PDB file of C-alpha atoms in Angstrom:
ATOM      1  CA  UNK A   1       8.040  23.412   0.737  1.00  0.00           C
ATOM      2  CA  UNK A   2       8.148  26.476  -2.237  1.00  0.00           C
ATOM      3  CA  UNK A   3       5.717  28.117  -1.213  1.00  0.00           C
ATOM      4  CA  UNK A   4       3.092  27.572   2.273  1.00  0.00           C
ATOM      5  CA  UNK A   5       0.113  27.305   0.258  1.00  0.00           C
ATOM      6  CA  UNK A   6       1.209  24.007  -1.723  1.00  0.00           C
ATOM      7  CA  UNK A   7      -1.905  21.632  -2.312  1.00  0.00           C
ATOM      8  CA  UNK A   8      -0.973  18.779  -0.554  1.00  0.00           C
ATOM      9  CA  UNK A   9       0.230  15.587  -2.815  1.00  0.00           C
ATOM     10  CA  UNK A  10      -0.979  12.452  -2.914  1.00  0.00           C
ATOM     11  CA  UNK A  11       0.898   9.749  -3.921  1.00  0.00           C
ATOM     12  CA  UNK A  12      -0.164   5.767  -4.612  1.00  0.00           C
ATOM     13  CA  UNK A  13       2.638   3.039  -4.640  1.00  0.00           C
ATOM     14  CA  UNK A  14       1.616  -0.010  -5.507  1.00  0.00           C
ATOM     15  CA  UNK A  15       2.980  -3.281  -6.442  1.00  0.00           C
ATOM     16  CA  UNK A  16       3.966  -6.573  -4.930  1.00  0.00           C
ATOM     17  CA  UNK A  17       6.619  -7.273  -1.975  1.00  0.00           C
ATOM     18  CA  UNK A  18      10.476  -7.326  -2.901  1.00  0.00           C
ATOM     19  CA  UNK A  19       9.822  -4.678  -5.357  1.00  0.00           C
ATOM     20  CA  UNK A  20      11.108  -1.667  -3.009  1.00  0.00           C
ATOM     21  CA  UNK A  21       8.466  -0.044  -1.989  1.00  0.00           C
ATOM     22  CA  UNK A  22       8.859   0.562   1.352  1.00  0.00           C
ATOM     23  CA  UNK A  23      12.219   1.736   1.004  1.00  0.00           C
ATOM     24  CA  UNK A  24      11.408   3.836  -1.957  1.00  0.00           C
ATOM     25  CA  UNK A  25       8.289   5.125   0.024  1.00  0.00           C
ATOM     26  CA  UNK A  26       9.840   6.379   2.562  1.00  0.00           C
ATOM     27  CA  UNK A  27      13.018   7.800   1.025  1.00  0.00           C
ATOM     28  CA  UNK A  28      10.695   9.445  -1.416  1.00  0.00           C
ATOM     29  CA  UNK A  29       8.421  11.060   1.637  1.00  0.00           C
ATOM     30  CA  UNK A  30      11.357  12.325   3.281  1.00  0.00           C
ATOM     31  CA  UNK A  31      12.943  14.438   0.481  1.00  0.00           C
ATOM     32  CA  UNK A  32       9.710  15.591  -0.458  1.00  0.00           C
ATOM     33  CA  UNK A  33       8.665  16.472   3.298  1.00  0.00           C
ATOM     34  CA  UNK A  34       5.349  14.519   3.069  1.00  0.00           C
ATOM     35  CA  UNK A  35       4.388  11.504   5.575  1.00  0.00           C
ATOM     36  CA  UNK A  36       4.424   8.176   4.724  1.00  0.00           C
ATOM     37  CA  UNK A  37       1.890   5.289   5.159  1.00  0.00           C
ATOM     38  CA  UNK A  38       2.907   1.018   4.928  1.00  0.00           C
ATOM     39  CA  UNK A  39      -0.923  -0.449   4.512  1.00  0.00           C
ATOM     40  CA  UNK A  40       0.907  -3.616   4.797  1.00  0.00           C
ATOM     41  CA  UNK A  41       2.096  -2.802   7.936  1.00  0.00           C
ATOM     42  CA  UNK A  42      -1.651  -2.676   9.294  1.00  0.00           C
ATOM     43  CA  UNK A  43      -2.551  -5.589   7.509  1.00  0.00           C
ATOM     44  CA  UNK A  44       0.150  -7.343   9.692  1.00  0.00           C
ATOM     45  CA  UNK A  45      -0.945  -5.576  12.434  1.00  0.00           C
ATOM     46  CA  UNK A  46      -4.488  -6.885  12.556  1.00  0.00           C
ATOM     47  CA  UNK A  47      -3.419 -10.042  11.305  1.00  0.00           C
ATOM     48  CA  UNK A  48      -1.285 -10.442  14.181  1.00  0.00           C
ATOM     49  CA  UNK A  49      -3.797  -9.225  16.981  1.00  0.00           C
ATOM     50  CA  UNK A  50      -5.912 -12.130  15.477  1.00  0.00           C
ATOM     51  CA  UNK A  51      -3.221 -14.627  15.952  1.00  0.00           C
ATOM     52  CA  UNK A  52      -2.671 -13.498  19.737  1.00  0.00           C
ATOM     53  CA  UNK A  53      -6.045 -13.253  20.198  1.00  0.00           C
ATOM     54  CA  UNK A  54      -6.723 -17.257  19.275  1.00  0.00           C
ATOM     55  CA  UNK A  55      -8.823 -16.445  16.197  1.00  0.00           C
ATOM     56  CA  UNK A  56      -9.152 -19.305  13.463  1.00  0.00           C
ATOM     57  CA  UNK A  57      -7.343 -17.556  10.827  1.00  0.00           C
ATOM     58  CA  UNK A  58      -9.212 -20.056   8.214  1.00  0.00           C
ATOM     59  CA  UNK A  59     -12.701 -19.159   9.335  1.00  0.00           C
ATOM     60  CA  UNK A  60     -13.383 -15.060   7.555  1.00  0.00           C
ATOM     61  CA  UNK A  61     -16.587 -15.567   9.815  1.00  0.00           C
ATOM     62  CA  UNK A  62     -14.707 -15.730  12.865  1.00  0.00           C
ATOM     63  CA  UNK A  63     -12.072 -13.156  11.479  1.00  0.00           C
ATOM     64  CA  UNK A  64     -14.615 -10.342  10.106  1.00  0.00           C
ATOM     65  CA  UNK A  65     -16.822 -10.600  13.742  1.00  0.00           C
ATOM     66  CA  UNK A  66     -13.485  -9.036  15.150  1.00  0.00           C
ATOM     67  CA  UNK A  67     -11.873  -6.946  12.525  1.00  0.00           C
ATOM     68  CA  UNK A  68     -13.200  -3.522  14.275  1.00  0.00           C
ATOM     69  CA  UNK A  69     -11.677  -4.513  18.058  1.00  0.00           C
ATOM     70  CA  UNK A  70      -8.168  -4.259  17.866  1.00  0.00           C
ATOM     71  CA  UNK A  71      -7.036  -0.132  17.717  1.00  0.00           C
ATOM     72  CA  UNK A  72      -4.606   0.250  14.840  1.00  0.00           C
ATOM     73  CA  UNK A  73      -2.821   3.746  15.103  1.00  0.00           C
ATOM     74  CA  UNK A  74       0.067   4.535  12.947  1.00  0.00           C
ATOM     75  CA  UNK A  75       3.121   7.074  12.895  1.00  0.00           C
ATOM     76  CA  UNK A  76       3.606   8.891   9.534  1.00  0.00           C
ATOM     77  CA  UNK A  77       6.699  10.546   9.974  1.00  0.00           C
ATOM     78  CA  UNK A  78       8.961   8.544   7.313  1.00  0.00           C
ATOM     79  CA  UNK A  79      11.952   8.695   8.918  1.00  0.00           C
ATOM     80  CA  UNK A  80      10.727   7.233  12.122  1.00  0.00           C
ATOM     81  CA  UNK A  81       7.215   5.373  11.226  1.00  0.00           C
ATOM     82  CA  UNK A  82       5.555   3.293  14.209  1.00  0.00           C
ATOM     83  CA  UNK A  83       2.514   0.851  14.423  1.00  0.00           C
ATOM     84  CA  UNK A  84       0.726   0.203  17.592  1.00  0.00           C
ATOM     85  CA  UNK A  85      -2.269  -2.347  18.240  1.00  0.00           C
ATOM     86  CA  UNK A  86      -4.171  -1.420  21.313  1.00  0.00           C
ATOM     87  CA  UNK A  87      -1.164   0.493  22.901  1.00  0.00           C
ATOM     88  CA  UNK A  88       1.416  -2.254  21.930  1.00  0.00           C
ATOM     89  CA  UNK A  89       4.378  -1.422  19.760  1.00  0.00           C
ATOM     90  CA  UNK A  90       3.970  -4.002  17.537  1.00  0.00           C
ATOM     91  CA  UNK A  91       6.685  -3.084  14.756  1.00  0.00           C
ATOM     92  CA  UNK A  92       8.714  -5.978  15.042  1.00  0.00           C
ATOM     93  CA  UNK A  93       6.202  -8.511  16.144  1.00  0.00           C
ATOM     94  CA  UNK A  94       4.338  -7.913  12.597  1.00  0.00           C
ATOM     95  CA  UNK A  95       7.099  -9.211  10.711  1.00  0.00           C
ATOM     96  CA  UNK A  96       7.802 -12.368  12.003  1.00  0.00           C
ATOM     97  CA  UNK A  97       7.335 -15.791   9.377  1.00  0.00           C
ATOM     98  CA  UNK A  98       3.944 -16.528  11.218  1.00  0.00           C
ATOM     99  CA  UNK A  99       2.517 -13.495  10.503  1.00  0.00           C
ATOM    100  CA  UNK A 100       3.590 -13.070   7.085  1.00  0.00           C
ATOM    101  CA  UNK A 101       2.107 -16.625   6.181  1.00  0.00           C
ATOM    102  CA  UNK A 102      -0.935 -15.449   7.291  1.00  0.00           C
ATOM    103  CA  UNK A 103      -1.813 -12.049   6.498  1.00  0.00           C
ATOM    104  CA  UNK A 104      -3.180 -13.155   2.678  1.00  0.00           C
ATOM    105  CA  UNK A 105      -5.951 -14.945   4.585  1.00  0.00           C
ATOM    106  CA  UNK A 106      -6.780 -11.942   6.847  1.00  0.00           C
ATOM    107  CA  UNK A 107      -6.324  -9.600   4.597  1.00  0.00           C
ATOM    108  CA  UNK A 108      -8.859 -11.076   2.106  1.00  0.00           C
ATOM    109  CA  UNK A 109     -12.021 -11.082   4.326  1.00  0.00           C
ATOM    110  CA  UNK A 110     -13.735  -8.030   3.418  1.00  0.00           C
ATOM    111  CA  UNK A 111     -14.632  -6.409   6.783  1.00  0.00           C
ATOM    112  CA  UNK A 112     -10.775  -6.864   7.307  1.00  0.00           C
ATOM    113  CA  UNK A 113     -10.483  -4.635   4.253  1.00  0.00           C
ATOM    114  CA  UNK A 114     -13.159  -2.126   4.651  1.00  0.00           C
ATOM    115  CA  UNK A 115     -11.943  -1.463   8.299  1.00  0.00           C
ATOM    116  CA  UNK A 116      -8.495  -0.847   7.257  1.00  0.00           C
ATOM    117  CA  UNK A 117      -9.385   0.861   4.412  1.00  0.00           C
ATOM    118  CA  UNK A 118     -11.439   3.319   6.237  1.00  0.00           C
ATOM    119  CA  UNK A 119      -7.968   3.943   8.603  1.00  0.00           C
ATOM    120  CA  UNK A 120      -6.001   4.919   5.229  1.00  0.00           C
ATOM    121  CA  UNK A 121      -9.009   7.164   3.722  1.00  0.00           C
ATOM    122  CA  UNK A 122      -8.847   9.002   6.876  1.00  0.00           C
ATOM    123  CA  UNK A 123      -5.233   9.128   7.194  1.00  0.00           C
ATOM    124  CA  UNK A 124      -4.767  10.352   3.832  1.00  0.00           C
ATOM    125  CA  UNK A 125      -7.399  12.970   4.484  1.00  0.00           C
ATOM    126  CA  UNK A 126      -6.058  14.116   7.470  1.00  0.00           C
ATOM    127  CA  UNK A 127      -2.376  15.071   6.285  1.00  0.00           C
ATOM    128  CA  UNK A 128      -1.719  18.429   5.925  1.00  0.00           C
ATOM    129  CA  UNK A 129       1.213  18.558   2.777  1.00  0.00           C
ATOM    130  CA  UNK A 130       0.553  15.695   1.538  1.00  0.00           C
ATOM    131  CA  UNK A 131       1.660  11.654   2.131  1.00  0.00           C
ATOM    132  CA  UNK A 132       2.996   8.414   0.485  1.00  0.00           C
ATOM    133  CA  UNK A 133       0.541   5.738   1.055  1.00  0.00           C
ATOM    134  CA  UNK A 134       2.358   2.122  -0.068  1.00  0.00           C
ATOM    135  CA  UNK A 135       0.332  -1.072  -0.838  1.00  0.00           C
ATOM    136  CA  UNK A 136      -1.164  -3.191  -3.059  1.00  0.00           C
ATOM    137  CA  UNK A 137      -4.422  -1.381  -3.961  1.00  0.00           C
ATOM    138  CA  UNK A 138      -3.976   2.122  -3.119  1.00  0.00           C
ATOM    139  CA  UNK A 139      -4.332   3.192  -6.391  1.00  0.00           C
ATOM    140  CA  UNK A 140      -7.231   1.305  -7.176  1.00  0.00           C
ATOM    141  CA  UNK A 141      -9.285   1.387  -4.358  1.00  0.00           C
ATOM    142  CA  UNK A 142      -7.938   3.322  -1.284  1.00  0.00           C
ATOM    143  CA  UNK A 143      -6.968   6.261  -3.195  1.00  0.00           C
ATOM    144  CA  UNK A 144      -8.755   6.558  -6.546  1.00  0.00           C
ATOM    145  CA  UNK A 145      -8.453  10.100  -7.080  1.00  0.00           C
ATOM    146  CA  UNK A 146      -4.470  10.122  -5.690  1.00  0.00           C
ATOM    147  CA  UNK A 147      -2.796  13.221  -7.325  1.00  0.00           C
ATOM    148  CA  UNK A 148      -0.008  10.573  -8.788  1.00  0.00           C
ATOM    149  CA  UNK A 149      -0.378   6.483  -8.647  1.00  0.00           C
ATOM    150  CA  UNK A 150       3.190   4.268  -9.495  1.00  0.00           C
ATOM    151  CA  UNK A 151       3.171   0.635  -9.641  1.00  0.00           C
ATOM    152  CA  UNK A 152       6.924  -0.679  -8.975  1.00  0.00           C
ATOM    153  CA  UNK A 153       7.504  -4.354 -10.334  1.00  0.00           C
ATOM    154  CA  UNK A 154      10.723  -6.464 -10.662  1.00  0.00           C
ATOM    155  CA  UNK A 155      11.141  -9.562 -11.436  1.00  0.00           C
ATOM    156  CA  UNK A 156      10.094 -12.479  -9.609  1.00  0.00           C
ATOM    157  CA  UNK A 157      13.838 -13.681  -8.948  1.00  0.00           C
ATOM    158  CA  UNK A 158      14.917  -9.890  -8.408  1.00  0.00           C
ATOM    159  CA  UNK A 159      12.489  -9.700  -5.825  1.00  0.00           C
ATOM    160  CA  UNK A 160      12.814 -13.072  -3.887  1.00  0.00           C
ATOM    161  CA  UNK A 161      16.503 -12.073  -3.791  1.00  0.00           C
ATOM    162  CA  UNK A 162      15.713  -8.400  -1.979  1.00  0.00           C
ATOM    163  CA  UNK A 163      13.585 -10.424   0.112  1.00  0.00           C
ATOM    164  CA  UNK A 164      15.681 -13.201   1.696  1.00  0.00           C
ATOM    165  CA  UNK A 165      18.108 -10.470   1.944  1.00  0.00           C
ATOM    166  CA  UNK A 166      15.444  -8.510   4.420  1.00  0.00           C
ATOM    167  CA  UNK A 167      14.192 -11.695   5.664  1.00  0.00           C
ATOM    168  CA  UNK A 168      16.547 -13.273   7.941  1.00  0.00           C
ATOM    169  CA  UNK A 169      17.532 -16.905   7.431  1.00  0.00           C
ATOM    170  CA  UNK A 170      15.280 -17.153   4.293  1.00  0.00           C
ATOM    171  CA  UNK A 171      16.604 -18.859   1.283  1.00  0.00           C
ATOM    172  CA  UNK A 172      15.940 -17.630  -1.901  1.00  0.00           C
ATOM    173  CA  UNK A 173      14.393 -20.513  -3.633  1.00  0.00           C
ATOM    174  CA  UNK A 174      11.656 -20.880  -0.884  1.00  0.00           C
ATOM    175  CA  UNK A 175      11.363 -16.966  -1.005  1.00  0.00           C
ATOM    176  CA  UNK A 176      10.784 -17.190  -4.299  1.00  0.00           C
ATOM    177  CA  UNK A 177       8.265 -19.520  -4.095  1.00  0.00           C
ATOM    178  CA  UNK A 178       6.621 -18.035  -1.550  1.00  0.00           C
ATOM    179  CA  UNK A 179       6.355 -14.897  -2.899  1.00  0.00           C
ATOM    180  CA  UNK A 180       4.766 -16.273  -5.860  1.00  0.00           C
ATOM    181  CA  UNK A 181       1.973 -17.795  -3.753  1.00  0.00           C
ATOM    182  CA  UNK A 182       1.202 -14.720  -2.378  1.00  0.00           C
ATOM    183  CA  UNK A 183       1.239 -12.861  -5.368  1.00  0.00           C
ATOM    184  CA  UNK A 184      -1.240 -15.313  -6.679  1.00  0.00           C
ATOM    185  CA  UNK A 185      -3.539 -14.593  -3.779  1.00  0.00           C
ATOM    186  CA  UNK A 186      -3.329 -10.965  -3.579  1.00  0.00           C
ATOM    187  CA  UNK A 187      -4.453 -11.269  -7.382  1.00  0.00           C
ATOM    188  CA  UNK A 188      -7.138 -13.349  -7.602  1.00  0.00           C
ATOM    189  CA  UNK A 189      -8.688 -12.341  -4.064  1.00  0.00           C
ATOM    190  CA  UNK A 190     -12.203 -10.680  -4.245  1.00  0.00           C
ATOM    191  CA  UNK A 191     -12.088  -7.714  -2.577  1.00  0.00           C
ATOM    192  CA  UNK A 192      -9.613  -4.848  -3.767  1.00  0.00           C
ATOM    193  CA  UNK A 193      -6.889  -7.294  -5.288  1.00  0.00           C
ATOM    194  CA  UNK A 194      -3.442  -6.578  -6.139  1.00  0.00           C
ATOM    195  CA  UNK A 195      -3.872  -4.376  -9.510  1.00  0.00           C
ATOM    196  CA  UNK A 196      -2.205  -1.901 -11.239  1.00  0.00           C
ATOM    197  CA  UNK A 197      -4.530   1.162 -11.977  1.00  0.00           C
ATOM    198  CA  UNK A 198      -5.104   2.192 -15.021  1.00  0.00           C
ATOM    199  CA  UNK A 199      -3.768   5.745 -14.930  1.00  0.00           C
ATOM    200  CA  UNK A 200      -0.825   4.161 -12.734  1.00  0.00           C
ATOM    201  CA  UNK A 201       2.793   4.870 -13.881  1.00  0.00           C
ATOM    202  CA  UNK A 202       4.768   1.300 -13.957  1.00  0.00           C
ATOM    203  CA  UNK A 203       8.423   1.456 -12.814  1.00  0.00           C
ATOM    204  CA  UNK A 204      10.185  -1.721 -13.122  1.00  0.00           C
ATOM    205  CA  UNK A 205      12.833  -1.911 -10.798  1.00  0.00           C
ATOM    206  CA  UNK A 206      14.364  -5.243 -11.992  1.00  0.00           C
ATOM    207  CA  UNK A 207      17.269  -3.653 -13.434  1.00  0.00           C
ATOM    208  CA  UNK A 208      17.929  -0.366 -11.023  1.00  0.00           C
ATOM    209  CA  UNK A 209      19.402   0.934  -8.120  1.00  0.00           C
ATOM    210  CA  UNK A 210      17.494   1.599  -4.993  1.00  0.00           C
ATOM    211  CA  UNK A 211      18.934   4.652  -5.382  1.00  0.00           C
ATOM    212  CA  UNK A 212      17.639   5.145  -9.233  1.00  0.00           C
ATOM    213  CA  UNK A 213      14.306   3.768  -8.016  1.00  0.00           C
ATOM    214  CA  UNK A 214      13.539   6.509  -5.413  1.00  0.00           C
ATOM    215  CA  UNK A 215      15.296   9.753  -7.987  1.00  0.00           C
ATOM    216  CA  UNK A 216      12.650   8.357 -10.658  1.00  0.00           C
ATOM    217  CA  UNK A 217       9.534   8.649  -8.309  1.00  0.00           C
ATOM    218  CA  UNK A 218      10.682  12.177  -6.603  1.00  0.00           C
ATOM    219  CA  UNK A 219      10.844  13.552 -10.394  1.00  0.00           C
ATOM    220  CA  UNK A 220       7.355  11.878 -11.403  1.00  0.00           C
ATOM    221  CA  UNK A 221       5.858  13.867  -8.209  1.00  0.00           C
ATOM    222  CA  UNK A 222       7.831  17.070  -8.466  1.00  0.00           C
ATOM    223  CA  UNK A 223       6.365  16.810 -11.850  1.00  0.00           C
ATOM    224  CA  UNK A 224       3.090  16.527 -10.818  1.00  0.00           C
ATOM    225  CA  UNK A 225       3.375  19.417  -8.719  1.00  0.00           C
ATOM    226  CA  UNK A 226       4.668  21.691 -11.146  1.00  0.00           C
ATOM    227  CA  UNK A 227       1.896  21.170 -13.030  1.00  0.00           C
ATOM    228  CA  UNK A 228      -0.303  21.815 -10.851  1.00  0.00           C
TER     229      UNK A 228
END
């Protein structure tokens, strides 16, 4: 940090999956020496507490009576972040096919949403210089008032193809597909849906490097904090 009394920064990523995010996230957090929060990362975590737990993922009734039991804590140091549910290390269950075909479903009931929501608010509030909170409606709705909002996009072929490639085992085509369908959900849901903000810088990362990616964001928020 410059100088000790630096207002802390917040930054909004937003945009759908296989655009970079996460990676850009946290490589951005960690040059910048801010923490770093995935929201999807808690949205798999409750998603998957509700599949161990035996809950009808298509009944929201069912799903919103339980959305305040599990504990969600999460780790914001970028370079190491960690997600437990109730005590459980639960990083590499959340990623598994099952729980990525049904975290649209769970995310979309709104007690779901206000309960994790509440987590981020308080998350973001909490950090001390500053964080990198990644998602799909950070900008929007966690974070209005974030001190800089980006929304990465890429195309949908771009992405499927960064996506089978993280995804072991997954073709591309299906990827693709899938992808697609969830974008198309996280859109049109309800509550807080998959938007770019209006004051929301759009990087499309089609066409770049990872590494050209993360260099654009660190200059939009050194930016930022210059001006300020």
């Amino acid at each position: 940090m410059e100088n000790g009394a630096a207002q802390p920064v917040i930054v909004a990523i937003d945009g759908p999956s296989g655009t970079g995010k996460s990676s850009t996230s946290k490589a951005v957090a960690a040059q910048l020496g801010l923490s770093y929060l995935d929201t999807g990362a808690q949205y798999r975590a409750i998603t998957w507490w509700m599949v161990t737990n035996g809950i009808d993922i298509e009944d929201p009734t069912a799903i919103a009576a339980v959305a305040g039991k599990p504990e969600i804590l999460s780790g914001t140091d970028p370079a190491a972040p960690t997600i437990t549910v109730d005590g459980v290390d639960v990083a590499g269950p959340i990623r598994t096919q099952e729980v990525t075909a049904k975290v649209s479903a769970v995310s979309a009931v709104p007690e779901v949403r206000a309960r994790i929501t509440e987590l981020q608010r308080s998350l973001a509030a909490s950090t001390e210089q500053g964080i990198v909170v990644e998602g799909r409606d950070i900008g929007t709705t966690v974070l209005p008032d974030a001190d800089l909002k980006i929304f990465l996009t890429a195309s949908p072929e771009a992405r499927a193809a960064r996506r089978s490639g993280e995804l072991k085992g997954a073709d591309v085509r299906s990827t693709r597909e899938a992808l697609i369908k969830r974008d198309a959900a996280d859109s049109s849901r309800k509550t807080s849906p998959l938007a770019k903000a209006d004051d929301a810088v759009e990087v499309d990362t089609t066409e770049l490097t990872l590494a050209q990616v993360i260099e654009c964001v660190v200059t939009l928020v050194e930016e930022k904090r210059a001006a300020r």
